[in-house]
């Protein structure tokens, strides 16, 4: 990936230059609206190429170029100039300006100029250390084939390492890999991934070298690797081969491994996901009691069950996303959901779950709902011991029972009656665990007058009778 900075004070020109160069692959483009901003961005961002106008407010292009030269900027600078400015622009030669681009700019000529320069920069990069290669395009794939040809490798170890939020391999990993002959590190199109390539001769694959790569990556929790071995004759395009491995990274979630051998089943499409109603109910039950640690444990248990059943990683990710029950502001919830949806490894999933539910602690379970639902939950919390109903709560809120019922289904994903019942049962469990109160007294304390009906309902929800639940409690 290369970086290009456009410094131009006229907005339309700035946008036009960016639009002209945007189709060039593996090129990040940023802009600045004057020489001072351009200088600051260049120092901070370190672009490979700068295209700058000359006449600009604050600092003009020549002042910016002079200051960058004194700062030791090593990138390529092109100045935009008209015929009338040409002699003036020649002053910039002492500041190592590469060339001048005459106005008005011809888009096709500008694009060709930058593409040629990028090819030149790419060759220079690859020549600096032959074991550090760029694999960003089909052209790079051809160059890599040419580079490897003299060594007569018959087989290869190919690996893609996912680095989560990092953009570079740990220095120890990088240096240890490239100190070995026949080992290569490849920069891939996605900056969060790196490729590792090892060549073998005479059809003799050294599995000790593969084990060494595994041991090298193992101490770093944020590094996850998919690898395979292939005969040289079965590799026609290096870029496609490494892309196939990159797509398979999420299967490390299913297989519970951070160093995983690629298999063709990893190309299969995900089937239809069946919704687990009981999983959702368990989460809502914990949420009712404000037990966010319980929510976390239920979610991790669900993921563990799906891993044991070898579920498709996209299904596991979908379950993980749905397990982030809304409790706080919509923004915080959406940020967590987006973070989870972007996860590619079990480490990322667990980090997201732990972080999200850690922030839940000490907050009311109703915090993420609409004002009306919050009021309804408050009424239930204060009056669950009384014979309350959908109608009585709706009356207190001055809304119709039908509207309250729809709100509950929309925001809580369950009916009012289901929520009230779960809430009362959680309170009953607490009394069974923490007191010696008789069953008929407990049922009254949680809003039921008929002990037989209470016991039947309790067993239906928990699977055991109140006495059995009490007997199994560690507190009793």
Coordinates of C-alpha atoms in Angstrom, one line a residue:
X1 CA 0.0 0.0 0.0
X2 CA 1.3 3.4 -0.9
X3 CA 0.3 6.9 0.3
X4 CA -0.4 10.0 -1.7
X5 CA -1.1 13.5 -0.3
X6 CA -2.8 16.2 -2.4
X7 CA -2.2 19.8 -1.2
X8 CA -4.5 22.2 -3.0
X9 CA -6.5 25.2 -1.7
X10 CA -9.3 25.2 -4.3
X11 CA -11.9 22.6 -3.2
X12 CA -13.0 21.6 -6.7
X13 CA -9.5 21.1 -7.9
X14 CA -8.7 19.1 -4.7
X15 CA -11.7 16.8 -5.2
X16 CA -11.0 16.5 -8.9
X17 CA -7.4 15.4 -8.4
X18 CA -8.5 12.9 -5.8
X19 CA -11.2 11.5 -8.0
X20 CA -8.7 11.1 -10.9
X21 CA -6.3 9.1 -8.8
X22 CA -8.8 7.1 -6.6
X23 CA -9.1 4.2 -9.1
X24 CA -5.4 3.4 -8.8
X25 CA -5.2 0.2 -6.7
X26 CA -3.3 0.0 -3.4
X27 CA -3.1 3.8 -3.0
X28 CA -4.3 5.7 0.0
X29 CA -5.1 9.3 -0.7
X30 CA -5.4 12.2 1.8
X31 CA -5.8 15.9 1.2
X32 CA -4.8 19.2 2.7
X33 CA -6.1 22.7 1.9
X34 CA -2.9 24.8 2.4
X35 CA 0.9 24.4 2.7
X36 CA 1.0 24.5 6.4
X37 CA -1.6 21.7 6.8
X38 CA 0.1 19.8 4.1
X39 CA 3.5 20.0 5.9
X40 CA 1.9 18.8 9.2
X41 CA 0.1 15.9 7.5
X42 CA 3.3 14.9 5.6
X43 CA 5.4 14.8 8.7
X44 CA 2.7 12.8 10.6
X45 CA 1.5 10.5 7.8
X46 CA 4.7 10.1 5.8
X47 CA 3.2 9.8 2.3
X48 CA 5.2 8.3 -0.6
X49 CA 4.1 11.0 -3.0
X50 CA 2.9 14.6 -2.6
X51 CA 1.1 16.6 -5.3
X52 CA 1.0 20.3 -4.3
X53 CA -0.2 23.5 -5.9
X54 CA 2.2 26.5 -5.6
X55 CA 0.0 29.5 -4.8
X56 CA -1.9 28.8 -1.6
X57 CA -2.7 30.7 1.6
X58 CA -0.8 30.4 4.9
X59 CA 2.2 28.6 3.3
X60 CA 2.6 28.3 -0.4
X61 CA 3.9 25.1 -2.1
X62 CA 7.5 26.3 -2.1
X63 CA 7.5 27.1 1.6
X64 CA 6.0 23.8 2.4
X65 CA 8.6 22.0 0.2
X66 CA 11.5 23.9 1.8
X67 CA 10.3 23.0 5.3
X68 CA 9.8 19.3 4.4
X69 CA 13.3 19.2 2.9
X70 CA 14.8 20.5 6.1
X71 CA 12.8 17.9 8.1
X72 CA 14.3 15.2 6.0
X73 CA 11.2 14.2 4.1
X74 CA 12.2 11.4 1.6
X75 CA 9.0 11.1 -0.4
X76 CA 8.4 12.3 -4.0
X77 CA 7.0 15.8 -4.6
X78 CA 5.3 17.0 -7.7
X79 CA 4.3 20.7 -8.0
X80 CA 1.3 21.9 -10.0
X81 CA 2.3 24.9 -12.1
X82 CA 1.1 27.0 -15.0
X83 CA 3.4 28.2 -17.8
X84 CA 3.6 31.7 -16.2
X85 CA 4.8 30.2 -12.9
X86 CA 7.4 27.8 -14.4
X87 CA 10.5 29.9 -13.9
X88 CA 9.3 30.7 -10.3
X89 CA 8.7 27.0 -9.7
X90 CA 12.3 26.1 -10.8
X91 CA 13.5 27.5 -7.5
X92 CA 12.1 24.3 -5.9
X93 CA 14.7 22.2 -7.7
X94 CA 17.0 22.7 -4.7
X95 CA 14.4 21.1 -2.5
X96 CA 14.4 17.8 -4.5
X97 CA 11.1 18.3 -6.3
X98 CA 10.7 15.3 -8.6
X99 CA 8.9 17.1 -11.5
X100 CA 6.2 19.6 -12.5
X101 CA 2.7 19.0 -13.5
X102 CA 1.4 21.6 -15.9
X103 CA -2.0 23.1 -15.6
X104 CA -4.6 22.5 -16.7
X105 CA -4.1 18.9 -15.5
X106 CA -5.0 16.2 -18.1
X107 CA -6.5 13.3 -16.0
X108 CA -5.1 10.4 -18.1
X109 CA -1.6 11.9 -18.1
X110 CA -1.6 12.5 -14.4
X111 CA -2.9 8.9 -13.7
X112 CA -0.2 7.5 -16.0
X113 CA 2.5 9.5 -14.3
X114 CA 1.5 8.3 -10.8
X115 CA 1.1 4.7 -11.9
X116 CA 4.6 4.7 -13.4
X117 CA 6.1 6.2 -10.3
X118 CA 4.3 3.7 -8.0
X119 CA 5.8 0.8 -10.1
X120 CA 9.2 2.3 -9.6
X121 CA 8.7 2.7 -5.9
X122 CA 7.5 -0.9 -5.6
X123 CA 10.6 -2.2 -7.3
X124 CA 12.8 -0.2 -5.0
X125 CA 10.9 -1.5 -1.9
X126 CA 11.4 -5.1 -3.0
X127 CA 15.1 -4.6 -3.8
X128 CA 15.8 -3.3 -0.3
X129 CA 15.4 -6.7 1.4
X130 CA 14.6 -9.7 -1.0
X131 CA 12.8 -11.5 1.8
X132 CA 10.4 -8.6 2.4
X133 CA 8.0 -8.6 -0.5
X134 CA 4.8 -6.7 -1.5
X135 CA 1.9 -8.8 -2.8
X136 CA -0.6 -6.1 -3.6
X137 CA -1.5 -6.8 -7.2
X138 CA -1.3 -9.4 -10.0
X139 CA 1.9 -7.7 -11.2
X140 CA 3.4 -8.3 -7.8
X141 CA 2.4 -11.9 -8.1
X142 CA 4.3 -12.2 -11.4
X143 CA 7.4 -10.5 -9.8
X144 CA 7.3 -12.9 -6.9
X145 CA 7.3 -15.9 -9.3
X146 CA 10.3 -14.4 -11.1
X147 CA 12.1 -13.8 -7.8
X148 CA 11.5 -17.4 -6.6
X149 CA 12.3 -19.1 -9.9
X150 CA 16.2 -19.4 -9.5
X151 CA 15.8 -21.4 -6.2
X152 CA 13.9 -24.3 -7.9
X153 CA 11.5 -24.7 -5.0
X154 CA 9.2 -27.7 -5.4
X155 CA 6.9 -27.0 -2.5
X156 CA 5.8 -24.1 -0.4
X157 CA 4.4 -23.3 3.0
X158 CA 1.9 -20.5 2.7
X159 CA 0.5 -18.7 5.8
X160 CA -1.7 -15.7 6.4
X161 CA -1.3 -14.0 9.8
X162 CA -4.2 -11.8 11.1
X163 CA -2.9 -9.1 13.4
X164 CA -6.3 -7.7 14.6
X165 CA -5.9 -3.9 15.0
X166 CA -2.1 -3.9 14.4
X167 CA -0.5 -3.0 11.1
X168 CA 2.9 -4.7 11.7
X169 CA 4.1 -8.1 12.9
X170 CA 6.0 -8.0 16.2
X171 CA 9.7 -7.2 15.5
X172 CA 10.9 -10.5 17.0
X173 CA 8.6 -12.4 14.7
X174 CA 9.6 -10.5 11.7
X175 CA 13.4 -10.7 12.3
X176 CA 13.3 -14.4 13.3
X177 CA 11.4 -15.3 10.1
X178 CA 13.6 -13.5 7.6
X179 CA 16.9 -14.5 9.2
X180 CA 16.2 -18.0 7.7
X181 CA 17.0 -18.7 4.1
X182 CA 14.0 -19.4 1.9
X183 CA 11.6 -17.5 4.3
X184 CA 9.6 -14.5 3.1
X185 CA 7.2 -12.0 4.7
X186 CA 4.6 -10.6 2.3
X187 CA 2.7 -7.3 2.6
X188 CA -0.9 -8.1 1.6
X189 CA -3.6 -5.7 0.4
X190 CA -5.4 -5.6 3.8
X191 CA -3.0 -3.9 6.2
X192 CA -4.2 -6.1 9.1
X193 CA -2.7 -9.2 7.5
X194 CA 0.7 -10.5 6.6
X195 CA 1.8 -13.4 4.5
X196 CA 4.6 -15.9 5.4
X197 CA 6.1 -18.0 2.7
X198 CA 8.7 -20.8 3.0
X199 CA 10.2 -22.6 0.0
X200 CA 11.3 -26.3 0.0
X201 CA 13.3 -28.2 -2.5
X202 CA 13.3 -31.8 -3.7
X203 CA 9.7 -32.3 -2.4
X204 CA 11.0 -32.4 1.1
X205 CA 8.8 -30.4 3.4
X206 CA 10.5 -29.5 6.7
X207 CA 7.7 -29.7 9.3
X208 CA 10.1 -28.6 12.0
X209 CA 10.2 -25.1 10.3
X210 CA 6.4 -25.1 10.3
X211 CA 6.3 -25.9 14.0
X212 CA 8.8 -23.1 14.6
X213 CA 6.4 -20.6 13.0
X214 CA 3.7 -21.9 15.3
X215 CA 5.9 -21.5 18.4
X216 CA 6.9 -18.0 17.2
X217 CA 3.4 -16.8 16.9
X218 CA 2.0 -18.5 20.0
X219 CA 2.9 -15.9 22.7
X220 CA 1.0 -13.2 20.9
X221 CA -2.7 -13.5 21.6
X222 CA -3.6 -11.0 18.8
X223 CA -1.9 -13.1 16.1
X224 CA -4.0 -15.8 14.4
X225 CA -2.7 -17.9 11.5
X226 CA -4.2 -20.1 8.7
X227 CA -1.6 -22.1 6.6
X228 CA -1.3 -24.8 4.0
X229 CA 1.5 -26.5 2.0
X230 CA 1.3 -26.7 -1.8
X231 CA 3.3 -28.0 -4.6
X232 CA 4.8 -25.3 -6.7
X233 CA 2.9 -26.5 -9.8
X234 CA -0.4 -25.9 -8.2
X235 CA 0.2 -22.1 -7.6
X236 CA -0.7 -20.0 -10.6
X237 CA -1.4 -16.7 -8.8
X238 CA 0.2 -15.9 -5.5
X239 CA -2.3 -13.1 -4.7
X240 CA -5.3 -15.5 -5.1
X241 CA -3.6 -18.2 -3.1
X242 CA -3.0 -15.9 -0.1
X243 CA -6.5 -14.4 -0.5
X244 CA -8.0 -17.8 -0.1
X245 CA -6.2 -18.3 3.2
X246 CA -7.2 -14.8 4.4
X247 CA -10.9 -15.6 3.8
X248 CA -10.6 -18.7 6.0
X249 CA -9.3 -16.9 9.1
X250 CA -12.8 -16.9 10.8
X251 CA -12.7 -20.7 10.9
X252 CA -10.2 -20.4 13.7
X253 CA -13.2 -19.5 15.8
X254 CA -15.0 -22.8 15.0
X255 CA -11.9 -24.9 15.4
X256 CA -10.6 -23.2 18.6
X257 CA -7.1 -22.8 17.2
X258 CA -4.9 -19.8 16.5
X259 CA -2.6 -21.9 14.2
X260 CA -4.8 -23.8 11.8
X261 CA -4.3 -25.8 8.7
X262 CA -6.5 -24.8 5.8
X263 CA -9.1 -27.3 4.4
X264 CA -11.4 -27.1 1.5
X265 CA -14.5 -27.2 3.8
X266 CA -13.6 -23.7 4.8
X267 CA -14.9 -22.5 1.4
X268 CA -18.5 -23.7 2.1
X269 CA -21.3 -21.2 2.4
X270 CA -23.2 -20.8 5.7
X271 CA -26.6 -22.5 5.8
X272 CA -29.7 -21.1 7.4
X273 CA -29.3 -20.2 11.0
X274 CA -32.0 -21.5 13.4
X275 CA -32.8 -19.0 16.1
X276 CA -32.3 -20.4 19.6
X277 CA -35.3 -19.1 21.6
X278 CA -34.1 -20.6 24.9
X279 CA -30.8 -18.8 24.5
X280 CA -32.6 -15.4 24.1
X281 CA -34.9 -16.1 27.0
X282 CA -31.9 -17.0 29.3
X283 CA -30.2 -13.7 28.4
X284 CA -33.4 -11.7 29.0
X285 CA -33.9 -13.5 32.3
X286 CA -30.4 -12.5 33.5
X287 CA -31.0 -9.0 32.2
X288 CA -34.2 -8.8 34.2
X289 CA -32.2 -9.4 37.4
X290 CA -29.4 -7.0 36.4
X291 CA -27.0 -10.0 36.3
X292 CA -24.7 -8.9 33.5
X293 CA -22.0 -11.3 34.4
X294 CA -24.6 -14.0 34.0
X295 CA -25.4 -12.7 30.5
X296 CA -21.7 -12.9 29.7
X297 CA -21.4 -16.5 30.9
X298 CA -24.5 -17.6 29.0
X299 CA -23.2 -16.1 25.8
X300 CA -19.8 -17.7 26.2
X301 CA -21.5 -21.0 27.0
X302 CA -23.6 -20.7 23.8
X303 CA -20.5 -20.0 21.7
X304 CA -18.7 -23.0 23.3
X305 CA -21.7 -25.2 22.4
X306 CA -21.6 -24.0 18.8
X307 CA -17.9 -24.6 18.6
X308 CA -18.4 -28.1 19.9
X309 CA -21.0 -28.7 17.1
X310 CA -18.6 -27.3 14.5
X311 CA -21.0 -24.5 13.5
X312 CA -20.1 -22.2 10.6
X313 CA -18.1 -19.2 12.0
X314 CA -20.6 -16.7 10.6
X315 CA -23.3 -18.4 12.7
X316 CA -21.2 -18.2 15.8
X317 CA -20.6 -14.5 15.1
X318 CA -24.3 -13.9 14.6
X319 CA -25.0 -15.5 18.0
X320 CA -22.3 -13.4 19.6
X321 CA -23.9 -10.2 18.1
X322 CA -27.3 -11.2 19.3
X323 CA -26.0 -12.0 22.7
X324 CA -25.0 -8.3 23.3
X325 CA -28.3 -7.4 25.0
X326 CA -29.0 -3.7 24.9
X327 CA -28.7 -2.0 28.3
X328 CA -27.3 1.4 27.8
X329 CA -27.3 4.2 25.2
X330 CA -28.0 3.2 21.6
X331 CA -24.6 4.5 20.5
X332 CA -22.7 2.3 23.0
X333 CA -24.7 -0.7 22.0
X334 CA -24.2 -0.1 18.3
X335 CA -20.5 0.4 18.7
X336 CA -20.3 -3.0 20.5
X337 CA -22.4 -4.7 17.8
X338 CA -20.2 -3.2 15.0
X339 CA -17.1 -4.3 16.8
X340 CA -18.4 -7.8 17.3
X341 CA -19.6 -8.0 13.7
X342 CA -16.1 -7.2 12.5
X343 CA -14.5 -9.8 14.7
X344 CA -12.4 -12.5 12.9
X345 CA -11.1 -14.5 15.8
X346 CA -12.2 -15.9 19.2
X347 CA -9.8 -13.5 20.9
X348 CA -11.7 -10.5 19.4
X349 CA -15.0 -12.0 20.3
X350 CA -14.1 -12.6 23.9
X351 CA -12.5 -9.2 24.2
X352 CA -15.7 -7.6 22.9
X353 CA -17.9 -9.6 25.3
X354 CA -15.7 -8.9 28.3
X355 CA -15.5 -5.2 27.5
X356 CA -19.2 -4.7 26.8
X357 CA -20.5 -6.5 29.9
X358 CA -17.8 -5.0 32.1
X359 CA -19.3 -1.6 31.3
X360 CA -22.7 -2.9 32.2
X361 CA -21.9 -3.4 35.9
X362 CA -23.5 -1.0 38.2
X363 CA -26.0 0.3 35.7
X364 CA -29.7 -0.3 35.8
X365 CA -31.0 -3.0 33.5
X366 CA -33.6 -0.6 32.0
X367 CA -31.1 2.1 30.9
X368 CA -31.2 1.3 27.2
X369 CA -34.9 1.3 26.7
X370 CA -37.5 4.0 25.8
X371 CA -38.8 6.2 28.6
X372 CA -42.2 4.3 28.6
X373 CA -40.6 0.9 28.9
X374 CA -38.2 2.2 31.7
X375 CA -41.3 3.4 33.6
X376 CA -43.0 0.1 33.1
X377 CA -40.0 -1.8 34.4
X378 CA -39.9 0.5 37.3
X379 CA -43.5 -0.2 38.1
X380 CA -42.8 -4.0 37.9
X381 CA -39.8 -3.6 40.2
X382 CA -41.8 -1.8 42.8
X383 CA -45.1 -3.7 42.5
X384 CA -44.2 -7.3 41.5
X385 CA -45.5 -8.5 44.8
X386 CA -48.9 -7.2 44.0
X387 CA -51.5 -8.6 41.6
X388 CA -50.4 -6.3 38.7
X389 CA -51.3 -6.9 35.1
X390 CA -50.7 -5.4 31.6
X391 CA -53.9 -3.4 32.1
X392 CA -53.0 -2.0 35.5
X393 CA -49.5 -1.0 34.4
X394 CA -50.8 0.6 31.2
X395 CA -53.3 2.6 33.2
X396 CA -50.5 3.9 35.5
X397 CA -48.6 5.0 32.4
X398 CA -51.7 6.6 30.8
X399 CA -51.4 4.5 27.6
X400 CA -53.5 1.6 26.2
X401 CA -52.7 -2.0 27.1
X402 CA -52.3 -2.7 23.3
X403 CA -49.7 -0.1 22.9
X404 CA -47.7 -1.2 26.0
X405 CA -47.9 -4.8 24.7
X406 CA -46.5 -3.8 21.3
X407 CA -43.7 -1.8 23.0
X408 CA -42.7 -4.8 25.1
X409 CA -42.5 -7.1 22.1
X410 CA -40.6 -4.5 20.1
X411 CA -38.0 -3.5 22.8
X412 CA -37.9 -6.6 25.0
X413 CA -38.5 -9.3 22.4
X414 CA -41.0 -10.9 24.7
X415 CA -44.5 -10.3 26.0
X416 CA -45.4 -8.4 29.2
X417 CA -46.6 -11.6 30.9
X418 CA -43.3 -13.4 30.0
X419 CA -41.2 -10.6 31.4
X420 CA -43.3 -10.3 34.6
X421 CA -43.2 -14.1 35.2
X422 CA -39.4 -14.3 34.6
X423 CA -38.9 -11.3 37.0
X424 CA -40.9 -13.0 39.7
X425 CA -39.1 -16.3 39.3
X426 CA -35.7 -14.6 39.6
X427 CA -36.9 -13.1 42.9
X428 CA -38.2 -16.5 44.0
X429 CA -34.9 -18.1 43.3
X430 CA -33.1 -15.5 45.5
X431 CA -35.5 -16.2 48.4
X432 CA -35.1 -20.0 48.0
X433 CA -31.3 -19.6 48.0
X434 CA -30.9 -16.9 50.7
X435 CA -33.7 -17.6 53.2
X436 CA -35.5 -20.5 55.0
X437 CA -38.9 -19.0 54.1
X438 CA -41.6 -21.6 53.4
X439 CA -42.7 -22.2 49.8
X440 CA -46.2 -20.9 50.4
X441 CA -44.8 -17.7 51.9
X442 CA -42.3 -17.2 49.0
X443 CA -45.1 -17.5 46.4
X444 CA -47.0 -14.7 48.2
X445 CA -43.8 -12.6 48.3
X446 CA -43.4 -12.8 44.6
X447 CA -47.0 -12.0 43.7
X448 CA -48.8 -15.4 43.6
X449 CA -51.6 -16.4 45.9
X450 CA -51.9 -20.0 44.8
X451 CA -48.8 -22.1 45.9
X452 CA -49.7 -25.0 43.7
X453 CA -49.9 -22.8 40.6
X454 CA -46.6 -21.1 41.6
X455 CA -44.8 -24.5 42.0
X456 CA -46.1 -25.6 38.6
X457 CA -45.0 -22.4 36.9
X458 CA -41.6 -22.6 38.7
X459 CA -40.9 -26.1 37.4
X460 CA -42.1 -25.2 33.9
X461 CA -39.5 -22.4 33.7
X462 CA -36.6 -23.9 35.6
X463 CA -37.1 -27.6 35.1
X464 CA -37.1 -28.4 38.8
X465 CA -39.5 -27.8 41.7
X466 CA -38.8 -25.0 44.3
X467 CA -37.7 -27.6 46.9
X468 CA -35.3 -29.2 44.4
X469 CA -33.9 -25.9 43.5
X470 CA -33.4 -25.0 47.1
X471 CA -31.7 -28.4 47.8
X472 CA -29.2 -27.9 45.0
X473 CA -28.3 -24.3 46.1
X474 CA -24.8 -24.0 47.5
X475 CA -26.0 -21.6 50.2
X476 CA -28.4 -24.1 51.8

